[in-house]
Short mmCIF file of C-alpha atoms in Angstrom, two decimals:
data_model
loop_
_atom_site.label_atom_id
_atom_site.label_comp_id
_atom_site.label_asym_id
_atom_site.label_seq_id
_atom_site.Cartn_x
_atom_site.Cartn_y
_atom_site.Cartn_z
CA UNK Q 1 82.97 96.05 131.39
CA UNK Q 2 83.95 94.71 128.03
CA UNK Q 3 86.73 96.76 127.25
CA UNK Q 4 89.50 93.98 127.22
CA UNK Q 5 87.84 92.59 123.99
CA UNK Q 6 88.27 95.76 122.06
CA UNK Q 7 91.96 94.66 121.07
CA UNK Q 8 90.88 91.57 120.16
CA UNK Q 9 87.74 92.80 117.78
CA UNK Q 10 90.05 95.25 116.33
CA UNK Q 11 92.33 92.66 115.35
CA UNK Q 12 90.00 90.71 113.43
CA UNK Q 13 88.74 93.40 111.99
CA UNK Q 14 91.89 94.59 110.64
CA UNK Q 15 92.60 91.17 109.27
CA UNK Q 16 89.89 91.69 106.75
CA UNK Q 17 91.33 94.62 105.00
CA UNK Q 18 94.76 93.52 105.40
CA UNK Q 19 93.80 90.06 103.06
CA UNK Q 20 92.23 92.49 100.37
CA UNK Q 21 94.77 95.31 100.64
CA UNK Q 22 97.88 95.62 98.11
CA UNK Q 23 99.85 96.57 100.73
CA UNK Q 24 98.74 94.93 103.59
CA UNK Q 25 101.94 95.51 105.78
CA UNK Q 26 100.19 99.20 105.73
CA UNK Q 27 97.31 98.20 107.26
CA UNK Q 28 98.67 96.09 110.03
CA UNK Q 29 101.35 99.06 110.76
CA UNK Q 30 98.20 101.28 111.03
CA UNK Q 31 96.56 98.58 113.26
CA UNK Q 32 99.48 98.35 115.40
CA UNK Q 33 100.20 102.17 116.04
CA UNK Q 34 96.36 102.47 116.80
CA UNK Q 35 96.89 99.23 119.12
CA UNK Q 36 99.86 100.86 120.75
CA UNK Q 37 97.87 103.71 122.21
CA UNK Q 38 94.99 101.57 123.50
CA UNK Q 39 94.68 101.84 127.14
CA UNK Q 40 92.46 100.56 129.66
CA UNK Q 41 91.14 101.86 132.27
CA UNK Q 42 92.21 100.77 136.27
CA UNK Q 43 88.55 100.21 136.78
CA UNK Q 44 88.57 97.19 134.55
CA UNK Q 45 91.74 95.64 136.01
CA UNK Q 46 92.33 92.79 138.14
CA UNK Q 47 95.59 92.10 140.27
CA UNK Q 48 96.30 88.67 141.45
CA UNK Q 49 99.09 87.78 143.70
CA UNK Q 50 100.20 84.44 144.39
CA UNK Q 51 101.52 84.21 147.87
CA UNK Q 52 102.64 82.30 150.74
CA UNK Q 53 102.15 85.09 153.00
CA UNK Q 54 103.54 88.03 154.03
CA UNK Q 55 105.65 86.49 157.05
CA UNK Q 56 109.54 87.02 156.30
CA UNK Q 57 108.48 89.16 153.41
CA UNK Q 58 110.24 92.50 153.72
CA UNK Q 59 108.74 94.08 150.75
CA UNK Q 60 105.04 92.79 151.16
CA UNK Q 61 103.44 95.90 152.24
CA UNK Q 62 105.48 97.73 148.88
CA UNK Q 63 103.81 95.32 146.82
CA UNK Q 64 100.54 96.12 148.32
CA UNK Q 65 100.68 99.68 148.00
CA UNK Q 66 102.17 99.72 144.67
CA UNK Q 67 98.93 97.79 143.57
CA UNK Q 68 96.56 99.56 145.63
CA UNK Q 69 97.90 103.13 144.17
CA UNK Q 70 96.66 102.51 140.63
CA UNK Q 71 93.19 101.57 141.90
CA UNK Q 72 92.52 98.48 140.52
CA UNK Q 73 88.84 97.04 140.38
CA UNK Q 74 89.74 93.74 142.62
CA UNK Q 75 93.09 92.83 144.07
CA UNK Q 76 92.96 88.81 144.97
CA UNK Q 77 95.44 86.98 147.18
CA UNK Q 78 95.78 83.25 146.10
CA UNK Q 79 97.42 82.24 149.34
CA UNK Q 80 98.97 78.65 149.49
CA UNK Q 81 97.65 77.72 152.91
CA UNK Q 82 94.73 78.60 155.36
CA UNK Q 83 97.43 80.05 157.75
CA UNK Q 84 98.79 82.33 155.17
CA UNK Q 85 95.49 83.32 154.28
CA UNK Q 86 94.75 84.41 157.69
CA UNK Q 87 98.13 86.29 157.78
CA UNK Q 88 97.18 88.47 154.95
CA UNK Q 89 93.87 89.05 156.37
CA UNK Q 90 95.54 90.34 159.46
CA UNK Q 91 98.07 92.13 157.73
CA UNK Q 92 95.78 93.86 155.69
CA UNK Q 93 93.36 94.93 158.63
CA UNK Q 94 96.68 96.53 159.89
CA UNK Q 95 97.75 97.77 156.49
CA UNK Q 96 94.83 100.01 156.01
CA UNK Q 97 95.43 102.41 158.62
CA UNK Q 98 98.95 103.22 157.49
CA UNK Q 99 97.92 103.19 153.80
CA UNK Q 100 95.14 105.75 154.37
CA UNK Q 101 97.10 107.59 156.46
CA UNK Q 102 100.14 107.64 153.57
CA UNK Q 103 102.54 106.59 155.87
CA UNK Q 104 103.63 103.12 153.89
CA UNK Q 105 107.11 103.12 152.87
CA UNK Q 106 105.96 103.16 149.15
CA UNK Q 107 103.83 106.21 149.54
CA UNK Q 108 106.74 107.83 151.23
CA UNK Q 109 108.99 107.06 148.66
CA UNK Q 110 107.01 108.66 145.95
CA UNK Q 111 105.26 110.87 147.84
CA UNK Q 112 101.83 109.41 147.20
CA UNK Q 113 98.57 110.84 149.36
CA UNK Q 114 96.88 107.92 151.53
CA UNK Q 115 93.02 107.30 150.38
CA UNK Q 116 90.31 104.67 151.64
CA UNK Q 117 91.06 102.10 148.83
CA UNK Q 118 87.88 100.00 149.80
CA UNK Q 119 85.76 102.58 147.71
CA UNK Q 120 87.71 101.29 144.80
CA UNK Q 121 89.17 98.28 145.16
CA UNK Q 122 87.48 94.94 146.33
CA UNK Q 123 90.19 92.69 148.22
CA UNK Q 124 89.75 88.98 148.14
CA UNK Q 125 92.01 86.57 150.07
CA UNK Q 126 91.63 82.56 148.63
CA UNK Q 127 92.86 79.68 149.95
CA UNK Q 128 94.36 77.52 147.41
CA UNK Q 129 95.78 74.89 149.33
CA UNK Q 130 98.58 74.41 147.03
CA UNK Q 131 102.12 75.74 146.90
CA UNK Q 132 102.56 76.45 143.13
CA UNK Q 133 102.15 79.75 141.72
CA UNK Q 134 101.05 78.64 138.55
CA UNK Q 135 98.12 77.00 140.01
CA UNK Q 136 97.41 79.61 142.84
CA UNK Q 137 97.30 82.00 139.81
CA UNK Q 138 94.63 80.19 137.67
CA UNK Q 139 92.69 79.67 141.08
CA UNK Q 140 92.85 83.54 141.54
CA UNK Q 141 91.47 83.93 138.19
CA UNK Q 142 87.95 82.44 139.06
CA UNK Q 143 87.44 85.77 140.92
CA UNK Q 144 88.14 88.16 137.98
#
């Protein structure tokens, strides 16, 4: 649950020997090499999609499939209007069937199997009521 704070704590921990070391560049090099291979698990990640809705967007289904294949803990759609939020909810209901069958364009293009994504990913659709991607992202952060 707190895996995302480990790199920050490690950086603080590395700064202490770096201040005392004769060759502090070597300390930071070792730290960066260790940090380079630090990976978080998808179960600890949240994807936030600031959107105006799926209408007219030809790659919306590919976006959702690409995110869901990595099995994040949460997927938050921060929509700019109530109408866009309703469109996303309706789209997800139809999308679920094709994704579970492995028939989305993204899954076919990369030969990926279908699975029930609701076992892995909690999906939230939020109406932000603002057409500004930064503010939509900030509103979506409340659901992380």
